[in-house]
Structure formats: structure tokens, C-alpha cells
DNA sequence: ATACTATATTCGAAGGATCGAATATTCAAA
DNA sequence: TTTGAATATTCGATCCTTCGAATATAGTAT
């Protein structure tokens, strides 16, 4: 009785770390952009339409957590998703979103516009 | 050229939010404990061996992001995972961990013991 | 009503994440 | 070897998260 949970904490910390790496809209966008093959940092920056430094920082996070690998080619650095399982995870999340679309949208609105009552 | 990424940002924010909810070892432990069916908050607290308030706070996060549902029964509150897809996501993560065990352990060690220079 | 058990919420401190600005590095081309 | 392009890193401000302690709420039993 009171048998503690089985998996060692280090493993859970590992998983949490991966989720943490995915827990930002920009980093999700990066992974999704890389789902069809590698892209250079510059291409990512262009497609995301964000600050160079900021994208580079997010790439650093993904690199550190080893979700992406990079390959230097002359002036440029090409990024790719390291393991397709991560893409499968995102695909599952897409299904989750579709299934729970209704509640999800409500959730988004609550989070987004926090004014008491605007339109509608 | 320079065609921005397709998915609206709100969807990516939604996904990021879910990952954020999973981005903590305790919350992963909770979901894994709930994988086989509902448990009361008290049972979760006992199995986790953590502060009552802390577990309750983590449950609040999971509730807010709608990853779990709860059912009141007299004195107690029973929690359950709302959509089995989330359990599948964790299962995929388990596979990911097994596949990348080697690098994962190194990563854990690096993060854990950050001594300036022991071996080498 | 009072007391007890189960759970949730609030608070404040400490640490972690994110951003743009500025700067550094690296490679290639002139 | 200077210049320029592509990418990375550092810095500091601001915000978000997490924790335990304390407190609140809700249900049950006396």
C-alpha cells in the first residue's frame, strides 16, 4: 500500500524537458516547418517572420534538448528534426485539437481576450 | 516566396499550452497514474508522496488546460484523463526515450551534475 | 452548531523563460 | 585583409512558474 509511482523521477524529468522544449508557439512552428525536411536558419527566420536573434534562441533551445540536429554548409546552418517520433507527437496533438475543437476555442478565447465582454 | 507558415498562430498557442501543461515531472506522473483509470486527489497525493497543496496546484493546472476532468463524490474528488490521446502522447514519448536512451541519459547528467570539470 | 476530513486557493519568495538590442563568431568573396 | 552575409551569444528587463505556509471551502459526522 502506498507504493510510490514506479518510473524513476529522472525519466519523468526527461519527458518534462521535452515537453518544455515544445511548450512555445514559435518552437512548435519550427518543428512543423521542419516536418517535410531540413531548412536553413535563414529560411526559418523568413517563414516565421520574426527577429533573427529570437529564432536563433528558440533553435538553441531545440538543439540543447536534442529535438533538432544541425548541419553546417558554408555560410549557412541547416536544421532538421532528429527523430520523426516528435513529428508523430505533433500529429497526435493535431488530432487532439480537432477532437476537442469546441472546448479548445473557448479556452483560447478565455486566455486571449480577457476583457469582461467585448463583441458578441 | 516568403510565404508565411500556414497554421494560424492561435492553434500553435493551443498546442504550446498543452505541452506547457505536460512540462512538469509531477504533472506527467499524475497523468501516468491516471492512465489506468480515475483516482481521488488523496490517492494521488499518497502515491506521489508530495505536499497536498502542491499536488492540488498541479491538478489545477491540468484542470485549467482541460487535460483532466474531475468528479465530486462526497468528500472526495476523483480525477481522470479527459482524452486518451494524451496517454498516447505519453506512450510515444516513452518510445522516444527508449530510442534515444543513450543521449537522453547524457543530457540528464549534464543537466543534473553541472560540475565545472570532474573527469576529462 | 462543532469538529473533522478532503481538497482548493491565496500569498510571497525564488528561480526560470522570453524578448529585443547589442555584440560576437564564422565563413566566403572581393 | 577588409567587407559582408549568416548565425549565435550575451545582457538586462519583464513576465511566468513553482514551491511551502497559511488559509479557505465543502462535505460528513457528532
XYZ file of C-alpha atoms (C1' of nucleotides) in Angstrom:
300
model
C 0.000 0.000 0.000
C 1.133 3.494 -0.710
C 3.503 2.037 -3.248
C 5.119 5.079 -4.836
C 4.932 5.553 -8.579
C 7.207 3.193 -10.485
C 9.167 5.258 -13.005
C 12.218 6.966 -11.595
C 11.955 10.680 -11.364
C 14.812 11.240 -13.779
C 12.774 9.749 -16.598
C 9.870 11.981 -15.838
C 12.175 14.946 -15.754
C 13.443 13.930 -19.166
C 9.946 13.811 -20.608
C 9.035 17.053 -18.931
C 12.093 18.617 -20.509
C 11.000 17.550 -23.973
C 7.521 18.911 -23.417
C 9.052 22.078 -22.087
C 11.015 22.400 -25.297
C 7.762 22.085 -27.247
C 5.894 24.480 -24.978
C 6.227 27.558 -27.113
C 4.281 28.516 -30.241
C 7.393 29.539 -32.123
C 9.176 26.280 -31.410
C 6.116 24.312 -32.494
C 6.068 26.329 -35.699
C 9.731 25.496 -36.232
C 9.184 21.766 -35.797
C 6.191 21.854 -38.108
C 8.183 23.731 -40.721
C 10.895 21.104 -40.461
C 8.431 18.232 -40.743
C 8.961 17.971 -44.508
C 12.724 18.162 -44.433
C 15.563 20.368 -43.406
C 15.643 24.136 -43.705
C 18.332 26.703 -43.090
C 18.102 29.050 -40.150
C 17.596 31.881 -42.599
C 14.673 30.153 -44.292
C 13.110 29.535 -40.901
C 13.532 33.166 -39.936
C 11.943 34.274 -43.207
C 8.992 31.916 -42.926
C 8.388 32.775 -39.311
C 8.738 36.489 -39.910
C 10.409 37.025 -36.572
C 13.555 38.578 -35.151
C 16.729 36.764 -36.125
C 18.021 36.635 -32.560
C 14.753 35.340 -31.224
C 14.507 32.486 -33.714
C 18.121 31.634 -33.052
C 17.388 31.463 -29.341
C 14.488 29.120 -29.930
C 16.688 26.984 -32.163
C 19.193 26.878 -29.337
C 16.525 25.500 -27.026
C 15.585 22.796 -29.530
C 19.257 21.974 -30.066
C 20.001 21.765 -26.360
C 17.108 19.384 -25.807
C 18.277 17.499 -28.900
C 14.977 17.726 -30.735
C 16.755 19.004 -33.825
C 20.123 18.381 -35.390
C 22.056 20.886 -37.433
C 24.469 20.666 -40.313
C 26.783 23.436 -41.328
C 27.086 24.151 -45.052
C 29.353 27.046 -45.796
C 27.761 30.122 -44.505
C 24.518 28.510 -43.519
C 23.233 26.103 -40.903
C 20.562 23.598 -41.852
C 18.226 22.219 -39.253
C 16.246 19.004 -39.203
C 14.045 17.172 -36.731
C 16.172 14.492 -35.142
C 13.555 11.808 -34.589
C 10.265 11.512 -36.521
C 8.549 10.441 -33.319
C 8.420 14.110 -32.412
C 6.503 14.799 -35.594
C 4.112 11.997 -34.682
C 3.578 13.630 -31.335
C 2.609 16.853 -33.041
C 0.304 14.936 -35.385
C -1.416 13.399 -32.383
C -1.786 16.853 -30.919
C -3.451 17.953 -34.145
C -5.983 15.153 -33.744
C -6.467 16.096 -30.140
C -7.151 19.651 -31.200
C -9.679 18.576 -33.818
C -11.489 16.314 -31.387
C -11.658 18.984 -28.749
C -12.103 21.899 -31.074
C -15.067 23.373 -29.286
C -13.586 23.466 -25.829
C -10.241 24.413 -27.247
C -11.579 27.541 -28.897
C -13.363 28.581 -25.748
C -10.137 28.072 -23.875
C -8.254 30.171 -26.388
C -10.764 32.982 -26.161
C -10.662 32.958 -22.403
C -6.917 33.162 -22.494
C -6.754 35.660 -25.328
C -9.289 38.360 -24.707
C -9.648 38.604 -21.002
C -11.960 41.675 -21.062
C -15.257 41.103 -19.298
C -17.260 41.332 -22.547
C -16.352 42.857 -25.889
C -18.209 41.872 -29.055
C -20.795 39.125 -29.417
C 8.298 33.472 -51.766
C 8.425 34.143 -48.099
C 5.010 32.568 -47.750
C 4.399 32.618 -44.010
C 3.647 29.413 -42.174
C 0.124 28.111 -42.772
C -1.405 27.288 -39.396
C -2.835 30.265 -37.551
C -0.924 31.240 -34.507
C -3.843 30.557 -32.196
C -3.624 26.846 -32.951
C 0.037 26.793 -32.196
C -0.594 28.620 -28.976
C -3.166 25.984 -28.094
C -0.708 23.173 -28.671
C 2.010 25.006 -26.804
C -0.384 25.364 -23.898
C -0.995 21.631 -23.772
C 2.710 20.916 -23.863
C 3.208 23.516 -21.193
C 0.711 21.656 -19.050
C 2.733 18.472 -19.511
C 6.040 20.209 -18.927
C 6.493 19.223 -15.310
C 7.589 15.902 -13.833
C 4.838 15.900 -11.253
C 2.126 16.516 -13.809
C 3.499 13.753 -16.011
C 3.440 11.462 -13.011
C -0.169 12.408 -12.389
C -1.228 11.654 -15.943
C 0.625 8.347 -15.858
C -1.033 7.425 -12.584
C -4.394 8.217 -14.135
C -3.673 6.188 -17.259
C -5.391 3.117 -15.802
C -8.456 4.884 -14.535
C -9.562 7.568 -12.167
C -8.059 8.241 -8.769
C -9.004 10.590 -5.978
C -6.876 13.589 -5.188
C -5.946 11.933 -1.916
C -4.773 8.771 -3.618
C -2.674 10.844 -5.990
C -1.139 12.736 -3.103
C -0.323 9.476 -1.343
C 1.215 7.825 -4.395
C 3.212 10.898 -5.277
C 4.366 11.442 -1.725
C 4.234 15.197 -2.081
C 2.711 18.187 -0.347
C -1.049 18.302 -0.559
C -1.103 21.926 -1.698
C 1.487 21.317 -4.349
C -0.335 18.371 -5.889
C -3.546 20.336 -5.788
C -1.858 23.175 -7.646
C -0.638 20.811 -10.328
C -4.114 19.349 -10.613
C -5.401 22.871 -11.056
C -3.047 23.359 -13.993
C -4.225 20.124 -15.610
C -7.834 21.090 -14.992
C -7.412 24.577 -16.433
C -5.865 23.195 -19.592
C -8.632 20.581 -19.617
C -6.331 17.596 -19.687
C -8.212 16.021 -16.812
C -11.806 16.007 -15.686
C -12.977 15.710 -12.110
C -15.969 14.250 -10.429
C -17.035 15.064 -6.920
C -18.114 12.162 -4.713
C -18.998 13.202 -1.228
C -15.884 14.343 0.450
C -13.576 13.394 -2.333
C -12.728 14.495 -5.859
C -11.878 11.897 -8.466
C -9.710 12.779 -11.408
C -9.444 11.160 -14.816
C -7.634 11.880 -18.061
C -10.131 13.552 -20.362
C -8.930 12.209 -23.702
C -6.894 9.009 -24.202
C -4.937 10.772 -26.921
C -2.930 12.383 -24.162
C -1.974 8.951 -22.879
C -0.913 8.021 -26.392
C 1.282 11.090 -26.500
C 2.993 9.953 -23.316
C 3.372 6.455 -24.747
C 5.075 7.924 -27.805
C 7.351 9.855 -25.516
C 8.260 6.617 -23.790
C 9.272 5.155 -27.145
C 11.203 8.295 -27.913
C 13.021 7.944 -24.634
C 13.895 4.307 -25.270
C 15.162 5.044 -28.754
C 17.278 7.907 -27.549
C 18.227 6.417 -24.241
C 21.920 6.987 -24.590
C 21.823 10.668 -25.463
C 18.972 11.162 -23.039
C 20.987 9.924 -20.095
C 23.919 12.113 -21.036
C 21.550 15.033 -21.244
C 20.179 14.243 -17.824
C 23.627 14.027 -16.319
C 24.702 17.286 -17.881
C 21.649 18.980 -16.505
C 21.908 17.278 -13.142
C 25.521 17.459 -12.078
C 26.884 20.618 -13.568
C 30.395 20.481 -12.014
C 32.846 22.663 -13.892
C 35.130 19.733 -14.734
C 35.298 16.402 -12.980
C 36.636 13.765 -15.353
C 38.339 14.512 -18.643
C -23.610 24.205 15.828
C -18.846 21.979 16.273
C -15.345 19.262 14.711
C -13.077 16.624 11.322
C -11.552 15.224 6.754
C -10.622 16.201 1.928
C -9.479 19.446 -1.285
C -8.684 24.140 -3.171
C -6.942 28.875 -3.130
C -4.016 32.768 -1.952
C 0.404 34.753 -0.928
C 5.155 35.934 -1.407
C 9.803 34.441 -2.391
C 12.938 32.304 -5.598
C 14.090 30.746 -9.774
C 13.281 30.161 -14.939
C 11.694 31.743 -19.595
C 11.273 35.268 -23.248
C 12.173 39.257 -25.673
C 14.856 42.949 -28.474
C 19.209 45.310 -28.602
C 23.805 44.865 -28.966
C 27.740 42.166 -29.872
C 30.367 38.110 -31.273
C 31.614 34.388 -34.385
C 32.266 32.113 -38.759
C 32.660 31.626 -43.420
C 33.026 33.388 -48.172
C 34.034 36.757 -51.523
C 36.454 40.584 -53.177
C 42.880 41.507 -45.121
C 38.786 44.048 -45.280
C 33.907 43.565 -46.136
C 29.615 41.374 -45.933
C 26.327 37.734 -45.047
C 24.516 34.143 -41.923
C 24.094 32.681 -37.491
C 24.961 32.581 -32.415
C 25.563 34.531 -27.831
C 25.202 37.820 -24.041
C 22.671 41.205 -21.421
C 19.059 43.115 -18.775
C 14.151 43.954 -18.253
C 9.875 41.733 -17.683
C 6.973 38.229 -17.055
C 5.682 33.306 -15.728
C 6.211 29.128 -12.727
C 6.870 26.673 -8.706
C 7.105 25.963 -4.005
C 5.542 25.651 1.102
C 2.940 28.047 4.512
C -1.226 29.665 5.684
C -5.963 29.940 4.938
C -10.365 28.941 2.830
C -14.154 25.953 1.308
C -17.052 21.963 1.261
C -18.840 17.782 2.880
C -19.689 14.425 6.719
C -20.418 13.037 11.218
C -21.330 14.008 16.069
